[in-house]
PDB file of C-alpha atoms in Angstrom:
ATOM      1  CA  MET L 421     -19.222 -23.443  18.929  1.00 56.00           C
ATOM      2  CA  ARG L 422     -22.210 -25.025  20.653  1.00 62.00           C
ATOM      3  CA  GLU L 423     -20.061 -28.082  21.359  1.00 66.00           C
ATOM      4  CA  SER L 424     -17.453 -25.849  23.029  1.00 68.00           C
ATOM      5  CA  PHE L 425     -20.080 -24.353  25.339  1.00 67.00           C
ATOM      6  CA  ASP L 426     -21.429 -27.809  26.168  1.00 76.00           C
ATOM      7  CA  ASN L 427     -17.917 -29.031  27.045  1.00 73.00           C
ATOM      8  CA  LEU L 428     -17.309 -26.002  29.268  1.00 70.00           C
ATOM      9  CA  LEU L 429     -20.614 -26.512  31.051  1.00 74.00           C
ATOM     10  CA  ARG L 430     -19.885 -30.215  31.549  1.00 80.00           C
ATOM     11  CA  GLN L 431     -16.431 -29.418  33.006  1.00 78.00           C
ATOM     12  CA  TYR L 432     -18.008 -26.859  35.346  1.00 75.00           C
ATOM     13  CA  GLU L 433     -20.632 -29.349  36.503  1.00 83.00           C
ATOM     14  CA  ASP L 434     -17.902 -31.994  37.063  1.00 85.00           C
ATOM     15  CA  GLY L 435     -15.994 -29.522  39.208  1.00 83.00           C
ATOM     16  CA  THR L 436     -13.047 -29.485  36.776  1.00 78.00           C
ATOM     17  CA  LEU L 437     -13.516 -25.757  36.103  1.00 71.00           C
ATOM     18  CA  THR L 438     -14.470 -22.956  38.477  1.00 80.00           C
ATOM     19  CA  ARG L 439     -17.179 -20.485  37.635  1.00 76.00           C
ATOM     20  CA  ARG L 440     -14.489 -17.862  36.958  1.00 75.00           C
ATOM     21  CA  GLN L 441     -12.676 -20.209  34.543  1.00 73.00           C
ATOM     22  CA  VAL L 442     -15.913 -20.950  32.672  1.00 64.00           C
ATOM     23  CA  LEU L 443     -16.743 -17.252  32.332  1.00 70.00           C
ATOM     24  CA  GLY L 444     -13.222 -16.527  31.082  1.00 70.00           C
ATOM     25  CA  ALA L 445     -13.416 -19.348  28.548  1.00 70.00           C
ATOM     26  CA  ILE L 446     -16.838 -18.223  27.297  1.00 74.00           C
ATOM     27  CA  THR L 447     -15.496 -14.702  26.870  1.00 69.00           C
ATOM     28  CA  ALA L 448     -12.513 -16.038  24.931  1.00 67.00           C
ATOM     29  CA  LEU L 449     -14.813 -18.028  22.643  1.00 66.00           C
ATOM     30  CA  ALA L 450     -16.907 -14.957  21.899  1.00 68.00           C
ATOM     31  CA  VAL L 451     -13.967 -12.716  20.955  1.00 64.00           C
ATOM     32  CA  PRO L 452     -13.134 -12.957  17.240  1.00 65.00           C
ATOM     33  CA  VAL L 453      -9.621 -14.106  16.442  1.00 60.00           C
ATOM     34  CA  ARG L 454      -7.582 -11.440  14.689  1.00 64.00           C
ATOM     35  CA  ALA L 455      -5.530 -12.714  11.794  1.00 62.00           C
ATOM     36  CA  GLY L 456      -1.821 -12.384  12.379  1.00 63.00           C
ATOM     37  CA  ALA L 457       0.687 -11.266   9.800  1.00 62.00           C
ATOM     38  CA  GLN L 458       1.464 -13.892   7.228  1.00 66.00           C
ATOM     39  CA  PRO L 459       5.069 -14.660   6.410  1.00 74.00           C
ATOM     40  CA  GLY L 460       5.884 -12.913   3.152  1.00 81.00           C
ATOM     41  CA  ARG L 461       8.807 -12.519   0.849  1.00 87.00           C
ATOM     42  CA  PHE L 462       9.260  -8.962   2.200  1.00 91.00           C
ATOM     43  CA  ARG L 463       7.873  -7.039   5.199  1.00 90.00           C
ATOM     44  CA  ALA L 464       5.605  -4.173   4.198  1.00 89.00           C
ATOM     45  CA  ARG L 465       5.956  -1.125   6.447  1.00 89.00           C
ATOM     46  CA  ALA L 466       3.680   1.439   4.800  1.00 89.00           C
ATOM     47  CA  LEU L 467       1.476   2.238   1.860  1.00 92.00           C
ATOM     48  CA  SER L 468       3.770   4.912   0.471  1.00 91.00           C
ATOM     49  CA  HIS L 469       1.675   6.368  -2.329  1.00 91.00           C
ATOM     50  CA  VAL L 470      -1.199   6.076  -4.760  1.00 92.00           C
ATOM     51  CA  ASN L 471      -0.682   7.480  -8.287  1.00 91.00           C
ATOM     52  CA  ILE L 472      -3.878   8.903  -9.820  1.00 92.00           C
ATOM     53  CA  GLY L 473      -4.361  10.102 -13.410  1.00 89.00           C
ATOM     54  CA  VAL L 474      -5.779  13.651 -13.404  1.00 92.00           C
ATOM     55  CA  THR L 475      -6.825  15.982 -16.237  1.00 92.00           C
ATOM     56  CA  ASP L 476      -6.154  19.159 -14.240  1.00 92.00           C
ATOM     57  CA  VAL L 477      -3.491  19.058 -11.519  1.00 90.00           C
ATOM     58  CA  ALA L 478      -4.528  22.384  -9.954  1.00 92.00           C
ATOM     59  CA  ARG L 479      -8.193  21.357  -9.756  1.00 94.00           C
ATOM     60  CA  SER L 480      -7.315  17.980  -8.225  1.00 94.00           C
ATOM     61  CA  GLU L 481      -4.899  19.617  -5.787  1.00 93.00           C
ATOM     62  CA  THR L 482      -7.639  21.996  -4.620  1.00 94.00           C
ATOM     63  CA  PHE L 483     -10.078  19.114  -4.184  1.00 95.00           C
ATOM     64  CA  TYR L 484      -7.714  16.951  -2.107  1.00 93.00           C
ATOM     65  CA  ARG L 485      -6.406  19.878  -0.052  1.00 93.00           C
ATOM     66  CA  GLU L 486      -9.944  20.915   0.870  1.00 94.00           C
ATOM     67  CA  LEU L 487     -11.064  17.320   1.489  1.00 94.00           C
ATOM     68  CA  LEU L 488      -8.037  16.087   3.445  1.00 93.00           C
ATOM     69  CA  GLY L 489      -6.212  19.206   4.657  1.00 92.00           C
ATOM     70  CA  VAL L 490      -2.927  18.218   3.016  1.00 92.00           C
ATOM     71  CA  PRO L 491      -0.212  20.810   2.268  1.00 89.00           C
ATOM     72  CA  ALA L 492       0.432  22.329  -1.150  1.00 87.00           C
ATOM     73  CA  ARG L 493       1.729  20.080  -3.870  1.00 88.00           C
ATOM     74  CA  ARG L 494       5.403  19.444  -4.485  1.00 87.00           C
ATOM     75  CA  TYR L 495       6.994  18.130  -7.637  1.00 85.00           C
ATOM     76  CA  ILE L 496       8.175  14.531  -7.678  1.00 85.00           C
ATOM     77  CA  VAL L 497       9.663  12.312 -10.365  1.00 77.00           C
ATOM     78  CA  GLY L 498       7.975  11.571 -13.679  1.00 73.00           C
ATOM     79  CA  ASP L 499       6.046  14.855 -14.067  1.00 78.00           C
ATOM     80  CA  ALA L 500       3.854  14.020 -11.069  1.00 84.00           C
ATOM     81  CA  TYR L 501       2.980  16.159  -8.069  1.00 88.00           C
ATOM     82  CA  ALA L 502       2.710  14.933  -4.498  1.00 89.00           C
ATOM     83  CA  LEU L 503       0.248  15.826  -1.786  1.00 91.00           C
ATOM     84  CA  ASP L 504       2.027  14.621   1.346  1.00 90.00           C
ATOM     85  CA  PHE L 505       0.342  13.200   4.435  1.00 89.00           C
ATOM     86  CA  PRO L 506       1.817  14.373   7.767  1.00 87.00           C
ATOM     87  CA  ASP L 507       2.674  10.848   8.978  1.00 84.00           C
ATOM     88  CA  GLY L 508       4.115   9.678   5.668  1.00 86.00           C
ATOM     89  CA  GLY L 509       2.711   8.555   2.372  1.00 89.00           C
ATOM     90  CA  LEU L 510       1.325  10.687  -0.414  1.00 90.00           C
ATOM     91  CA  ILE L 511      -1.182  11.050  -3.206  1.00 91.00           C
ATOM     92  CA  SER L 512       0.603  11.389  -6.544  1.00 90.00           C
ATOM     93  CA  LEU L 513      -1.263  13.499  -9.108  1.00 92.00           C
ATOM     94  CA  CYS L 514      -0.210  12.399 -12.602  1.00 89.00           C
ATOM     95  CA  PRO L 515      -1.251  14.722 -15.462  1.00 88.00           C
ATOM     96  CA  THR L 516      -2.904  12.827 -18.312  1.00 85.00           C
ATOM     97  CA  GLN L 517      -1.791  15.367 -20.914  1.00 81.00           C
ATOM     98  CA  GLY L 518       1.967  15.527 -21.377  1.00 72.00           C
ATOM     99  CA  GLY L 519       2.613  13.678 -18.138  1.00 70.00           C
ATOM    100  CA  ASN L 520       5.304  11.059 -17.882  1.00 75.00           C
ATOM    101  CA  CYS L 521       4.350   9.288 -14.687  1.00 77.00           C
ATOM    102  CA  SER L 522       2.316   6.259 -15.701  1.00 75.00           C
ATOM    103  CA  LEU L 523       3.975   2.979 -14.743  1.00 78.00           C
ATOM    104  CA  THR L 524       1.392   0.797 -16.444  1.00 71.00           C
ATOM    105  CA  ALA L 525       3.222  -0.967 -19.259  1.00 53.00           C
ATOM    106  CA  THR L 526       0.253  -0.727 -21.650  1.00 57.00           C
ATOM    107  CA  ALA L 527      -0.368   3.002 -21.235  1.00 58.00           C
ATOM    108  CA  ASP L 528       1.545   5.899 -22.752  1.00 63.00           C
ATOM    109  CA  ALA L 529      -0.017   8.231 -20.203  1.00 71.00           C
ATOM    110  CA  ALA L 530      -2.119   8.029 -17.088  1.00 78.00           C
ATOM    111  CA  VAL L 531      -5.847   7.513 -17.560  1.00 84.00           C
ATOM    112  CA  PRO L 532      -8.078  10.202 -16.004  1.00 86.00           C
ATOM    113  CA  GLY L 533      -9.699   9.075 -12.761  1.00 87.00           C
ATOM    114  CA  GLN L 534      -7.832   5.792 -12.545  1.00 87.00           C
ATOM    115  CA  ILE L 535      -5.219   4.593 -10.105  1.00 88.00           C
ATOM    116  CA  ASP L 536      -2.166   3.920 -12.258  1.00 86.00           C
ATOM    117  CA  HIS L 537      -0.160   2.189  -9.539  1.00 89.00           C
ATOM    118  CA  PHE L 538       0.453   2.182  -5.809  1.00 93.00           C
ATOM    119  CA  GLY L 539       3.627   2.069  -3.772  1.00 92.00           C
ATOM    120  CA  VAL L 540       4.562   0.018  -0.728  1.00 94.00           C
ATOM    121  CA  GLY L 541       7.549   0.758   1.501  1.00 93.00           C
ATOM    122  CA  ILE L 542       9.312  -2.437   2.508  1.00 94.00           C
ATOM    123  CA  GLU L 543      11.787  -3.150   5.269  1.00 92.00           C
ATOM    124  CA  ASN L 544      15.529  -3.309   4.380  1.00 93.00           C
ATOM    125  CA  PHE L 545      14.884  -2.269   0.778  1.00 95.00           C
ATOM    126  CA  ASP L 546      17.632  -2.702  -1.811  1.00 95.00           C
ATOM    127  CA  ALA L 547      16.370  -2.508  -5.407  1.00 95.00           C
ATOM    128  CA  GLU L 548      18.858  -4.953  -6.937  1.00 96.00           C
ATOM    129  CA  ARG L 549      18.360  -7.533  -4.182  1.00 96.00           C
ATOM    130  CA  VAL L 550      14.570  -7.247  -4.233  1.00 96.00           C
ATOM    131  CA  ALA L 551      14.407  -7.589  -8.034  1.00 96.00           C
ATOM    132  CA  SER L 552      16.771 -10.576  -7.966  1.00 96.00           C
ATOM    133  CA  GLU L 553      14.779 -12.344  -5.242  1.00 95.00           C
ATOM    134  CA  LEU L 554      11.507 -11.820  -7.099  1.00 96.00           C
ATOM    135  CA  GLU L 555      12.935 -13.062 -10.391  1.00 96.00           C
ATOM    136  CA  ALA L 556      14.510 -16.090  -8.669  1.00 95.00           C
ATOM    137  CA  ALA L 557      11.078 -16.894  -7.214  1.00 94.00           C
ATOM    138  CA  GLY L 558       9.590 -16.890 -10.719  1.00 95.00           C
ATOM    139  CA  VAL L 559       7.646 -13.635 -10.424  1.00 95.00           C
ATOM    140  CA  GLU L 560       7.046 -12.368 -13.969  1.00 94.00           C
ATOM    141  CA  GLY L 561       7.264  -8.776 -15.188  1.00 95.00           C
ATOM    142  CA  VAL L 562       9.643  -7.489 -12.488  1.00 96.00           C
ATOM    143  CA  ARG L 563      11.320  -4.202 -13.529  1.00 95.00           C
ATOM    144  CA  LEU L 564      13.839  -1.939 -11.842  1.00 94.00           C
ATOM    145  CA  ALA L 565      12.745   1.699 -11.774  1.00 89.00           C
ATOM    146  CA  GLY L 566      16.121   3.229 -11.087  1.00 84.00           C
ATOM    147  CA  PRO L 567      17.947   2.635  -7.826  1.00 89.00           C
ATOM    148  CA  THR L 568      14.944   3.466  -5.627  1.00 90.00           C
ATOM    149  CA  SER L 569      12.109   1.221  -6.830  1.00 93.00           C
ATOM    150  CA  VAL L 570      11.112  -2.160  -8.170  1.00 96.00           C
ATOM    151  CA  LEU L 571       7.909  -2.527 -10.192  1.00 95.00           C
ATOM    152  CA  VAL L 572       5.888  -5.720  -9.908  1.00 95.00           C
ATOM    153  CA  PRO L 573       2.606  -6.395 -11.728  1.00 93.00           C
ATOM    154  CA  ASP L 574       0.003  -8.210  -9.659  1.00 90.00           C
ATOM    155  CA  PRO L 575      -1.992 -11.068 -11.279  1.00 89.00           C
ATOM    156  CA  ASP L 576      -4.473  -8.545 -12.718  1.00 85.00           C
ATOM    157  CA  GLY L 577      -1.796  -6.192 -14.062  1.00 86.00           C
ATOM    158  CA  VAL L 578      -1.919  -3.564 -11.310  1.00 88.00           C
ATOM    159  CA  ILE L 579       1.592  -2.220 -10.765  1.00 91.00           C
ATOM    160  CA  VAL L 580       2.964  -2.420  -7.224  1.00 94.00           C
ATOM    161  CA  GLN L 581       5.968  -0.125  -6.747  1.00 93.00           C
ATOM    162  CA  LEU L 582       8.251  -1.426  -3.996  1.00 96.00           C
ATOM    163  CA  SER L 583      10.664   1.012  -2.345  1.00 93.00           C
ATOM    164  CA  SER L 584      12.091   2.061   0.994  1.00 92.00           C
ATOM    165  CA  PRO L 585       9.459   3.234   3.512  1.00 88.00           C
ATOM    166  CA  THR L 586      11.277   6.593   3.633  1.00 86.00           C
ATOM    167  CA  GLU L 587      11.454   7.160  -0.161  1.00 84.00           C
ATOM    168  CA  ARG L 588      10.110  10.612  -1.087  1.00 80.00           C
ATOM    169  CA  PHE L 589      10.468  10.400  -4.892  1.00 79.00           C
ATOM    170  CA  GLU L 590      12.194  13.770  -5.243  1.00 76.00           C
ATOM    171  CA  GLY L 591      12.595  15.190  -8.752  1.00 66.00           C
ATOM    172  CA  THR L 592      13.209  18.249 -10.911  1.00 56.00           C
ATOM    173  CA  PRO L 593      10.118  20.184 -12.028  1.00 56.00           C
ATOM    174  CA  PRO L 594       9.213  19.925 -15.722  1.00 53.00           C
ATOM    175  CA  ASN L 595       9.282  22.970 -17.986  1.00 50.00           C
ATOM    176  CA  ARG L 596       5.533  23.375 -18.094  1.00 46.00           C
ATOM    177  CA  ASP L 597       2.743  24.751 -15.972  1.00 49.00           C
ATOM    178  CA  CYS L 598       0.320  22.396 -14.250  1.00 45.00           C
TER     179      CYS L 598
END
C-alpha cells in the first residue's frame, strides 16, 4: 500500500493529479473492499431454519420466546415445533425423546443441545432438478426429503436442507404432548 501512496504523491507532484483526485484516491485505498457474491450452483436467498435437539420443548420454547420475543410454537413436520421469526426463518425445536425430526443419517434422534441441521432457501427451487444437478456434479450423499427439500451433507457431515425460500414445513401434530 505504501507504493500506492508514493505513486499518488508522485503523480500529484508531476501535476498529473489534482489535490482533489489524490484525496479521493487515498480515501479509496483506505476503504476495505467488500467481497462480492461468488457464483454458486444455486442462489441462496435466506437461512430458513436451524433444527436444535431439545430435551424439553416447553422449556426451550419459553427460553427462546423470552430471549427473542418470538410467537408461540407451531407444529411442523417430523415431530418438531417452530418458533417463527417475523421476517421469515425459524428455530425448529426437535424433541430428543420420541422425536422424529433428526436429519443426520447417523442419529436415530436429535442430540440434546446440538444443531442437527440447518435449512437454506434457494431461488427457483425444484427438488428433483436440484437433486439431479447436485448428483450430476458428483456431490455425494444427496437425498430427496419429499417434494419440498433436498438434503446435502457438507464435507464434515453437517446436513444442509435446501428448499424454497417460502417453505414453511407445515405438518400434522403428533399424538403426544410436548
